[in-house]
Amino acid sequence: MPHLTDDESEHFAHIPALLAALGRRTDVAAAVERGTPPARLAGVRLLLRVPGRSLIGRVLGTALTVHRLSRAGYRTYFLRYSTLFLIVLILTRPLYHHRILLWRSGLPGVRAPEQRRTVRLRAHELINKITARLVHCLVTGPETMVPLMADMWGVPRHRMRLLYNDVDAGRFAPLERVARDKARAQLGWAEDEFVVLFVHRLSYRKGVRLLAPLVDMVSDAPEALASGVRVRLVVAGDGPERSRLEREAADPVRSSRMQLLGAVPNRDLPRLYAAADAVVMPSYEEGFPRVLLEAMASGTPVVTTDAGGSADVVGTGYPYVASVGDLDALAGHLRSVMATDPGQRHELGQRLRHRAQSEFSPDRVAAMLHGLL
């Protein structure tokens, strides 16, 4: 696990639920590279904190961790986005004879127009390509991403494996009416506001530059002006585009339309999702977006692009999927969700929640991973 702590705002906060489900099927150890993990994790027999702070210290600490795991009898590793740990595993494989399953998803080549491919970036891409070809199998999801990842990293199809991301629908769940009204009041959201939530890293790849024009197009639409419904865009996240977004939100016209929360711990996100009226994800790049899973489990309608495997996640025939970069379509979908009767909007959210529970539960994903092992 690259990172685990109580106030985790990244998607690594989901991993403990998967480990708990996986631990009911097989013997699990967890190695945590950064953060302050708890003393115990459900389903995990052996929990190790990788020592070391400097680069040399982290390399030696990782090698020591692999040695301790080998001595304890562990022979298969499943990694997500951990380059240093991966390199150490590849280098020590002749000594310990372990298997390496590497998860990757997404399209890292998507960059802002002004971003240059620096020497450092080129070196990182080369390391990723080499390491992807040296593992036993490359794991990705959803279905759309399997051939994309194989072609991107030059991995033969017979060494590709499909695995879903999961979401705990007990933690991410709708709120009862009284609890929802209370949450909205605490967040400062008025009853007559249509609240659109964005949760993601504030980067170009996640469509952050589309947010300000998107809220303008929806707020100034004739139907919104005629109905008197006010639109509020709530942004939860941090990243390189934050200063740009803050400047856009400071515009007097937008000051009442945009609310920037900064980074929000994953433990506090369920209330935001359940209290919002819709979730928007205007990404240029995605792999298997947990944002959609969290919104779906919360019973909140989503408007998304078809970046990466997003269309696979919401399911065939879902009506509010726009092409990547199509601002007009995103605005049109949001206006359609706004115009939908609250009862129909609730029904749509319940269908999304049912899909999250049936297709992407920790138990189902743990069974898929156990099958790979």
mmCIF file of C-alpha atoms in Angstrom, residues 174-322:
data_model
loop_
_atom_site.group_PDB
_atom_site.id
_atom_site.type_symbol
_atom_site.label_atom_id
_atom_site.label_comp_id
_atom_site.label_asym_id
_atom_site.label_seq_id
_atom_site.Cartn_x
_atom_site.Cartn_y
_atom_site.Cartn_z
ATOM 1 C CA PRO A 174 -27.703 7.762 0.770
ATOM 2 C CA LEU A 175 -28.889 9.796 3.738
ATOM 3 C CA GLU A 176 -32.430 9.811 5.059
ATOM 4 C CA ARG A 177 -34.305 13.032 4.352
ATOM 5 C CA VAL A 178 -33.858 14.556 7.826
ATOM 6 C CA ALA A 179 -30.149 13.682 7.948
ATOM 7 C CA ARG A 180 -29.640 15.005 4.414
ATOM 8 C CA ASP A 181 -31.348 18.319 5.211
ATOM 9 C CA LYS A 182 -29.199 18.653 8.330
ATOM 10 C CA ALA A 183 -26.014 17.929 6.377
ATOM 11 C CA ARG A 184 -26.876 20.519 3.726
ATOM 12 C CA ALA A 185 -27.599 23.118 6.405
ATOM 13 C CA GLN A 186 -24.259 22.404 8.113
ATOM 14 C CA LEU A 187 -22.475 22.745 4.773
ATOM 15 C CA GLY A 188 -24.201 26.062 4.092
ATOM 16 C CA TRP A 189 -26.252 24.793 1.156
ATOM 17 C CA ALA A 190 -29.721 26.301 0.791
ATOM 18 C CA GLU A 191 -32.777 24.159 0.139
ATOM 19 C CA ASP A 192 -33.431 25.853 -3.194
ATOM 20 C CA GLU A 193 -29.873 25.356 -4.476
ATOM 21 C CA PHE A 194 -28.953 22.638 -6.966
ATOM 22 C CA VAL A 195 -25.576 21.449 -5.669
ATOM 23 C CA VAL A 196 -23.138 19.939 -8.150
ATOM 24 C CA LEU A 197 -20.155 18.204 -6.536
ATOM 25 C CA PHE A 198 -16.685 17.721 -8.035
ATOM 26 C CA VAL A 199 -14.287 15.412 -6.175
ATOM 27 C CA HIS A 200 -10.868 14.770 -7.667
ATOM 28 C CA ARG A 201 -7.283 15.905 -7.911
ATOM 29 C CA LEU A 202 -7.230 19.458 -9.199
ATOM 30 C CA SER A 203 -5.265 18.806 -12.367
ATOM 31 C CA TYR A 204 -5.679 19.479 -16.055
ATOM 32 C CA ARG A 205 -6.234 15.778 -16.707
ATOM 33 C CA LYS A 206 -9.327 15.761 -14.492
ATOM 34 C CA GLY A 207 -11.008 18.572 -16.439
ATOM 35 C CA VAL A 208 -10.603 21.273 -13.785
ATOM 36 C CA ARG A 209 -10.339 24.012 -16.426
ATOM 37 C CA LEU A 210 -13.859 23.152 -17.564
ATOM 38 C CA LEU A 211 -15.480 23.694 -14.163
ATOM 39 C CA ALA A 212 -15.851 27.499 -14.176
ATOM 40 C CA PRO A 213 -17.291 27.737 -17.700
ATOM 41 C CA LEU A 214 -19.481 24.727 -16.952
ATOM 42 C CA VAL A 215 -21.098 26.307 -13.895
ATOM 43 C CA ASP A 216 -21.595 29.535 -15.884
ATOM 44 C CA MET A 217 -23.333 27.719 -18.736
ATOM 45 C CA VAL A 218 -25.655 25.838 -16.380
ATOM 46 C CA SER A 219 -26.405 28.827 -14.117
ATOM 47 C CA ASP A 220 -27.120 31.183 -17.011
ATOM 48 C CA ALA A 221 -29.252 28.750 -18.991
ATOM 49 C CA PRO A 222 -32.753 30.144 -19.726
ATOM 50 C CA GLU A 223 -34.468 27.273 -17.909
ATOM 51 C CA ALA A 224 -32.379 27.862 -14.770
ATOM 52 C CA LEU A 225 -33.066 31.597 -14.829
ATOM 53 C CA ALA A 226 -36.791 31.024 -15.450
ATOM 54 C CA SER A 227 -37.136 28.491 -12.614
ATOM 55 C CA GLY A 228 -35.144 30.571 -10.157
ATOM 56 C CA VAL A 229 -33.003 27.586 -9.183
ATOM 57 C CA ARG A 230 -29.531 28.586 -8.059
ATOM 58 C CA VAL A 231 -26.582 26.392 -8.970
ATOM 59 C CA ARG A 232 -23.690 25.832 -6.578
ATOM 60 C CA LEU A 233 -20.543 23.988 -7.670
ATOM 61 C CA VAL A 234 -18.713 22.456 -4.699
ATOM 62 C CA VAL A 235 -15.106 21.392 -5.338
ATOM 63 C CA ALA A 236 -13.309 18.931 -3.031
ATOM 64 C CA GLY A 237 -9.660 18.336 -3.841
ATOM 65 C CA ASP A 238 -6.222 19.816 -4.166
ATOM 66 C CA GLY A 239 -3.547 19.883 -6.833
ATOM 67 C CA PRO A 240 -1.626 21.989 -9.364
ATOM 68 C CA GLU A 241 -4.716 23.706 -10.796
ATOM 69 C CA ARG A 242 -5.931 24.991 -7.429
ATOM 70 C CA SER A 243 -4.599 28.561 -7.799
ATOM 71 C CA ARG A 244 -6.209 28.881 -11.248
ATOM 72 C CA LEU A 245 -9.518 27.644 -9.876
ATOM 73 C CA GLU A 246 -9.306 30.037 -6.910
ATOM 74 C CA ARG A 247 -8.841 32.976 -9.289
ATOM 75 C CA GLU A 248 -11.849 31.878 -11.337
ATOM 76 C CA ALA A 249 -13.982 31.403 -8.217
ATOM 77 C CA ALA A 250 -13.021 34.896 -6.978
ATOM 78 C CA ASP A 251 -14.826 36.490 -9.917
ATOM 79 C CA PRO A 252 -17.767 38.446 -8.414
ATOM 80 C CA VAL A 253 -20.230 36.703 -10.701
ATOM 81 C CA ARG A 254 -19.049 33.269 -9.554
ATOM 82 C CA SER A 255 -18.485 33.969 -5.868
ATOM 83 C CA SER A 256 -21.925 32.620 -4.960
ATOM 84 C CA ARG A 257 -21.736 29.791 -7.487
ATOM 85 C CA MET A 258 -18.465 28.091 -6.495
ATOM 86 C CA GLN A 259 -17.351 26.697 -3.137
ATOM 87 C CA LEU A 260 -13.788 25.355 -2.847
ATOM 88 C CA LEU A 261 -13.254 22.989 0.088
ATOM 89 C CA GLY A 262 -9.644 21.967 -0.541
ATOM 90 C CA ALA A 263 -8.514 18.413 0.220
ATOM 91 C CA VAL A 264 -11.190 16.460 2.110
ATOM 92 C CA PRO A 265 -10.322 13.228 3.988
ATOM 93 C CA ASN A 266 -11.977 10.215 2.425
ATOM 94 C CA ARG A 267 -13.739 9.498 5.728
ATOM 95 C CA ASP A 268 -15.670 12.804 5.333
ATOM 96 C CA LEU A 269 -16.648 12.342 1.684
ATOM 97 C CA PRO A 270 -19.790 10.161 2.137
ATOM 98 C CA ARG A 271 -21.740 13.079 3.624
ATOM 99 C CA LEU A 272 -20.761 15.352 0.715
ATOM 100 C CA TYR A 273 -21.828 12.838 -1.925
ATOM 101 C CA ALA A 274 -25.134 12.054 -0.215
ATOM 102 C CA ALA A 275 -26.013 15.715 0.337
ATOM 103 C CA ALA A 276 -25.264 16.808 -3.246
ATOM 104 C CA ASP A 277 -27.821 16.753 -6.057
ATOM 105 C CA ALA A 278 -25.381 15.587 -8.744
ATOM 106 C CA VAL A 279 -21.709 14.749 -9.216
ATOM 107 C CA VAL A 280 -19.779 15.959 -12.258
ATOM 108 C CA MET A 281 -16.557 14.398 -13.557
ATOM 109 C CA PRO A 282 -15.382 16.259 -16.702
ATOM 110 C CA SER A 283 -12.095 14.334 -16.981
ATOM 111 C CA TYR A 284 -9.847 14.216 -20.021
ATOM 112 C CA GLU A 285 -8.145 11.131 -18.566
ATOM 113 C CA GLU A 286 -9.277 8.294 -16.321
ATOM 114 C CA GLY A 287 -8.677 4.622 -15.729
ATOM 115 C CA PHE A 288 -11.142 3.110 -13.267
ATOM 116 C CA PRO A 289 -12.435 6.218 -11.437
ATOM 117 C CA ARG A 290 -13.402 5.626 -7.829
ATOM 118 C CA VAL A 291 -15.153 9.017 -7.840
ATOM 119 C CA LEU A 292 -17.900 7.454 -9.917
ATOM 120 C CA LEU A 293 -18.098 4.429 -7.611
ATOM 121 C CA GLU A 294 -18.378 6.653 -4.532
ATOM 122 C CA ALA A 295 -21.123 8.769 -6.111
ATOM 123 C CA MET A 296 -23.009 5.718 -7.347
ATOM 124 C CA ALA A 297 -22.906 4.005 -3.962
ATOM 125 C CA SER A 298 -24.202 7.241 -2.429
ATOM 126 C CA GLY A 299 -27.204 7.188 -4.760
ATOM 127 C CA THR A 300 -26.230 10.488 -6.405
ATOM 128 C CA PRO A 301 -26.662 10.948 -10.185
ATOM 129 C CA VAL A 302 -23.436 11.524 -12.100
ATOM 130 C CA VAL A 303 -22.505 13.431 -15.237
ATOM 131 C CA THR A 304 -19.240 12.184 -16.677
ATOM 132 C CA THR A 305 -17.118 11.988 -19.779
ATOM 133 C CA ASP A 306 -16.229 8.723 -21.458
ATOM 134 C CA ALA A 307 -12.565 9.049 -20.437
ATOM 135 C CA GLY A 308 -10.836 5.700 -19.867
ATOM 136 C CA GLY A 309 -13.219 3.144 -18.430
ATOM 137 C CA SER A 310 -15.806 5.623 -17.119
ATOM 138 C CA ALA A 311 -18.588 4.430 -19.429
ATOM 139 C CA ASP A 312 -17.955 0.841 -18.270
ATOM 140 C CA VAL A 313 -18.391 1.924 -14.657
ATOM 141 C CA VAL A 314 -21.779 3.636 -15.038
ATOM 142 C CA GLY A 315 -22.968 0.900 -17.400
ATOM 143 C CA THR A 316 -24.259 0.578 -20.930
ATOM 144 C CA GLY A 317 -27.071 2.987 -21.742
ATOM 145 C CA TYR A 318 -26.438 5.456 -18.930
ATOM 146 C CA PRO A 319 -27.743 8.733 -20.402
ATOM 147 C CA TYR A 320 -25.371 11.325 -18.942
ATOM 148 C CA VAL A 321 -22.020 10.477 -20.534
ATOM 149 C CA ALA A 322 -20.323 13.108 -22.719
#
